Amino acid sequence: MKRIRICMLMVLAALYACEKTEEEKTIQVSTGDTIDVSAHSSTLSGAAVIHGFDASSRLTFGFILSEESLPNPDNGTVYNLSGILSEQSFSAIVDNLSPETCYYYVAFVKIGNVSWTGAVRSFMTMAGDVPKGAVDLGLSVLWAEKNVGADAP
């Protein structure tokens, strides 16, 4: 009976040690603001605080960008970033965007098959550029700088 109690105590101690190890492994991801939003591009920012994972863990991080309100790999574009991520921020320039369009994005960190994400954020791209040789008179009307065939206005 004494032997069973000792074995049970050893098993409980091992279980407690495993649980404690798992609790120390944490990742907190936050989706940051957009920077330099234009008609066709923007810079996305994010940050992650990682504790308890060793440097050899297969880690990927980046953003998912979509026109859907819940961006995921099935409805958006995944921007995987490379490098070493411990307790730092990261950013990505996304381009080939459509003018005057609302985009949703989320920062993520992935180790193996497990992913952590920040909150979903959104931004609106700016209006398109005025074509060369056109004058913007407002009300979405563009007029030519000069008459067709003329050399001066």
mmCIF file of C-alpha atoms in Angstrom:
data_model
loop_
_atom_site.group_PDB
_atom_site.id
_atom_site.type_symbol
_atom_site.label_atom_id
_atom_site.label_comp_id
_atom_site.label_asym_id
_atom_site.label_seq_id
_atom_site.Cartn_x
_atom_site.Cartn_y
_atom_site.Cartn_z
ATOM 1 C CA MET A 1 0.000 0.000 0.000
ATOM 2 C CA LYS A 2 2.838 2.322 0.823
ATOM 3 C CA ARG A 3 4.378 1.597 -2.567
ATOM 4 C CA ILE A 4 1.126 2.533 -4.358
ATOM 5 C CA ARG A 5 0.976 5.860 -2.499
ATOM 6 C CA ILE A 6 4.542 6.687 -3.494
ATOM 7 C CA CYS A 7 3.814 5.822 -7.134
ATOM 8 C CA MET A 8 0.655 7.934 -7.076
ATOM 9 C CA LEU A 9 2.580 10.880 -5.615
ATOM 10 C CA MET A 10 5.227 10.533 -8.324
ATOM 11 C CA VAL A 11 2.571 10.460 -11.048
ATOM 12 C CA LEU A 12 0.841 13.521 -9.602
ATOM 13 C CA ALA A 13 4.172 15.358 -9.376
ATOM 14 C CA ALA A 14 4.929 14.515 -13.021
ATOM 15 C CA LEU A 15 1.486 15.692 -14.129
ATOM 16 C CA TYR A 16 1.893 18.946 -12.197
ATOM 17 C CA ALA A 17 5.302 19.524 -13.807
ATOM 18 C CA CYS A 18 3.828 18.981 -17.294
ATOM 19 C CA GLU A 19 0.941 21.349 -16.631
ATOM 20 C CA LYS A 20 3.299 23.996 -15.327
ATOM 21 C CA THR A 21 5.477 23.713 -18.430
ATOM 22 C CA GLU A 22 2.466 24.156 -20.723
ATOM 23 C CA GLU A 23 1.274 27.225 -18.794
ATOM 24 C CA GLU A 24 4.657 28.913 -19.317
ATOM 25 C CA LYS A 25 4.362 28.637 -23.111
ATOM 26 C CA THR A 26 2.394 31.698 -24.167
ATOM 27 C CA ILE A 27 2.069 33.826 -27.264
ATOM 28 C CA GLN A 28 0.263 37.151 -27.318
ATOM 29 C CA VAL A 29 -0.348 38.657 -30.749
ATOM 30 C CA SER A 30 -1.623 42.165 -31.392
ATOM 31 C CA THR A 31 -2.661 43.669 -34.707
ATOM 32 C CA GLY A 32 -1.319 47.208 -35.034
ATOM 33 C CA ASP A 33 -2.291 50.277 -37.016
ATOM 34 C CA THR A 34 -1.867 50.881 -40.734
ATOM 35 C CA ILE A 35 0.754 53.344 -41.890
ATOM 36 C CA ASP A 36 1.016 55.262 -45.175
ATOM 37 C CA VAL A 37 -2.333 54.215 -46.655
ATOM 38 C CA SER A 38 -2.621 55.217 -50.317
ATOM 39 C CA ALA A 39 -4.892 54.245 -53.190
ATOM 40 C CA HIS A 40 -2.886 51.115 -53.982
ATOM 41 C CA SER A 41 -0.787 50.212 -50.913
ATOM 42 C CA SER A 42 -0.480 50.307 -47.148
ATOM 43 C CA THR A 43 1.898 49.218 -44.401
ATOM 44 C CA LEU A 44 0.430 46.832 -41.816
ATOM 45 C CA SER A 45 1.918 46.487 -38.329
ATOM 46 C CA GLY A 46 1.695 43.889 -35.607
ATOM 47 C CA ALA A 47 3.526 42.632 -32.542
ATOM 48 C CA ALA A 48 3.987 39.388 -30.650
ATOM 49 C CA VAL A 49 5.270 38.475 -27.212
ATOM 50 C CA ILE A 50 6.452 34.866 -27.068
ATOM 51 C CA HIS A 51 7.392 32.986 -23.890
ATOM 52 C CA GLY A 52 8.450 29.389 -23.330
ATOM 53 C CA PHE A 53 9.203 28.336 -26.914
ATOM 54 C CA ASP A 54 12.786 27.590 -27.905
ATOM 55 C CA ALA A 55 14.493 29.173 -30.875
ATOM 56 C CA SER A 56 14.282 25.934 -32.876
ATOM 57 C CA SER A 57 10.454 26.036 -32.940
ATOM 58 C CA ARG A 58 9.153 26.247 -36.517
ATOM 59 C CA LEU A 59 7.683 29.729 -36.365
ATOM 60 C CA THR A 60 5.930 31.737 -39.062
ATOM 61 C CA PHE A 61 4.322 35.129 -38.600
ATOM 62 C CA GLY A 62 2.675 37.805 -40.698
ATOM 63 C CA PHE A 63 -0.742 39.067 -41.793
ATOM 64 C CA ILE A 64 -3.886 37.930 -43.531
ATOM 65 C CA LEU A 65 -5.562 40.629 -45.678
ATOM 66 C CA SER A 66 -9.080 40.327 -47.087
ATOM 67 C CA GLU A 67 -12.088 42.302 -48.245
ATOM 68 C CA GLU A 68 -14.155 39.994 -45.979
ATOM 69 C CA SER A 69 -14.741 41.087 -42.371
ATOM 70 C CA LEU A 70 -13.187 37.880 -40.951
ATOM 71 C CA PRO A 71 -9.922 37.425 -42.851
ATOM 72 C CA ASN A 72 -8.604 33.873 -43.132
ATOM 73 C CA PRO A 73 -6.389 31.964 -45.583
ATOM 74 C CA ASP A 74 -9.434 30.846 -47.590
ATOM 75 C CA ASN A 75 -10.804 34.352 -48.335
ATOM 76 C CA GLY A 76 -7.679 36.492 -48.163
ATOM 77 C CA THR A 77 -4.021 36.878 -48.987
ATOM 78 C CA VAL A 78 -1.470 35.545 -46.499
ATOM 79 C CA TYR A 79 1.706 37.604 -46.078
ATOM 80 C CA ASN A 80 4.310 35.336 -44.428
ATOM 81 C CA LEU A 81 7.281 37.195 -43.012
ATOM 82 C CA SER A 82 10.661 35.703 -42.260
ATOM 83 C CA GLY A 83 13.183 36.353 -39.547
ATOM 84 C CA ILE A 84 13.559 35.775 -35.848
ATOM 85 C CA LEU A 85 10.624 36.827 -33.725
ATOM 86 C CA SER A 86 10.970 36.889 -29.944
ATOM 87 C CA GLU A 87 9.484 40.001 -28.357
ATOM 88 C CA GLN A 88 9.198 42.423 -31.207
ATOM 89 C CA SER A 89 6.977 44.170 -33.668
ATOM 90 C CA PHE A 90 6.770 43.400 -37.353
ATOM 91 C CA SER A 91 5.320 45.057 -40.452
ATOM 92 C CA ALA A 92 4.600 44.370 -44.110
ATOM 93 C CA ILE A 93 3.972 46.588 -47.114
ATOM 94 C CA VAL A 94 0.966 45.341 -49.069
ATOM 95 C CA ASP A 95 0.389 46.616 -52.587
ATOM 96 C CA ASN A 96 -1.773 46.039 -55.647
ATOM 97 C CA LEU A 97 -4.803 47.192 -53.636
ATOM 98 C CA SER A 98 -7.929 48.696 -55.205
ATOM 99 C CA PRO A 99 -8.732 52.389 -54.578
ATOM 100 C CA GLU A 100 -11.574 53.309 -52.217
ATOM 101 C CA THR A 101 -11.883 49.747 -50.883
ATOM 102 C CA CYS A 102 -12.303 48.586 -47.285
ATOM 103 C CA TYR A 103 -9.781 45.909 -46.285
ATOM 104 C CA TYR A 104 -9.654 43.812 -43.120
ATOM 105 C CA TYR A 105 -6.414 42.426 -41.721
ATOM 106 C CA VAL A 106 -5.159 40.377 -38.789
ATOM 107 C CA ALA A 107 -1.657 39.637 -37.481
ATOM 108 C CA PHE A 108 -0.783 35.999 -36.766
ATOM 109 C CA VAL A 109 1.941 33.775 -35.351
ATOM 110 C CA LYS A 110 2.027 30.074 -36.153
ATOM 111 C CA ILE A 111 4.115 27.304 -34.602
ATOM 112 C CA GLY A 112 3.615 23.939 -36.265
ATOM 113 C CA ASN A 113 -0.135 23.539 -36.787
ATOM 114 C CA VAL A 114 -1.173 25.944 -33.999
ATOM 115 C CA SER A 115 -1.954 29.609 -34.772
ATOM 116 C CA TRP A 116 -2.460 32.676 -32.593
ATOM 117 C CA THR A 117 -4.036 35.851 -33.977
ATOM 118 C CA GLY A 118 -4.582 39.417 -32.900
ATOM 119 C CA ALA A 119 -7.783 41.397 -33.268
ATOM 120 C CA VAL A 120 -9.182 42.049 -36.746
ATOM 121 C CA ARG A 121 -8.637 45.643 -37.888
ATOM 122 C CA SER A 122 -9.676 47.498 -41.037
ATOM 123 C CA PHE A 123 -8.676 50.411 -43.241
ATOM 124 C CA MET A 124 -9.972 52.146 -46.366
ATOM 125 C CA THR A 125 -7.674 52.847 -49.307
ATOM 126 C CA MET A 126 -7.589 56.374 -50.684
ATOM 127 C CA ALA A 127 -9.292 57.512 -53.892
ATOM 128 C CA GLY A 128 -7.451 56.817 -57.136
ATOM 129 C CA ASP A 129 -4.956 59.263 -58.552
ATOM 130 C CA VAL A 130 -6.041 61.887 -61.089
ATOM 131 C CA PRO A 131 -4.740 60.835 -64.532
ATOM 132 C CA LYS A 132 -1.980 62.986 -66.056
ATOM 133 C CA GLY A 133 -3.432 65.749 -68.226
ATOM 134 C CA ALA A 134 -6.768 65.884 -66.363
ATOM 135 C CA VAL A 135 -8.182 68.542 -64.068
ATOM 136 C CA ASP A 136 -10.342 67.417 -61.142
ATOM 137 C CA LEU A 137 -13.319 69.806 -60.887
ATOM 138 C CA GLY A 138 -14.939 67.865 -58.046
ATOM 139 C CA LEU A 139 -18.156 65.858 -58.181
ATOM 140 C CA SER A 140 -16.164 62.984 -59.728
ATOM 141 C CA VAL A 141 -15.798 64.908 -62.997
ATOM 142 C CA LEU A 142 -12.418 65.030 -64.754
ATOM 143 C CA TRP A 143 -11.884 67.544 -67.547
ATOM 144 C CA ALA A 144 -9.047 67.685 -70.043
ATOM 145 C CA GLU A 145 -6.328 70.240 -69.381
ATOM 146 C CA LYS A 146 -6.676 71.558 -72.934
ATOM 147 C CA ASN A 147 -8.879 71.070 -75.968
ATOM 148 C CA VAL A 148 -8.234 67.993 -78.081
ATOM 149 C CA GLY A 149 -5.570 68.819 -80.681
ATOM 150 C CA ALA A 150 -4.561 72.096 -78.967
ATOM 151 C CA ASP A 151 -1.006 72.796 -77.800
ATOM 152 C CA ALA A 152 -2.041 75.241 -75.049
ATOM 153 C CA PRO A 153 -5.115 75.640 -72.830
#
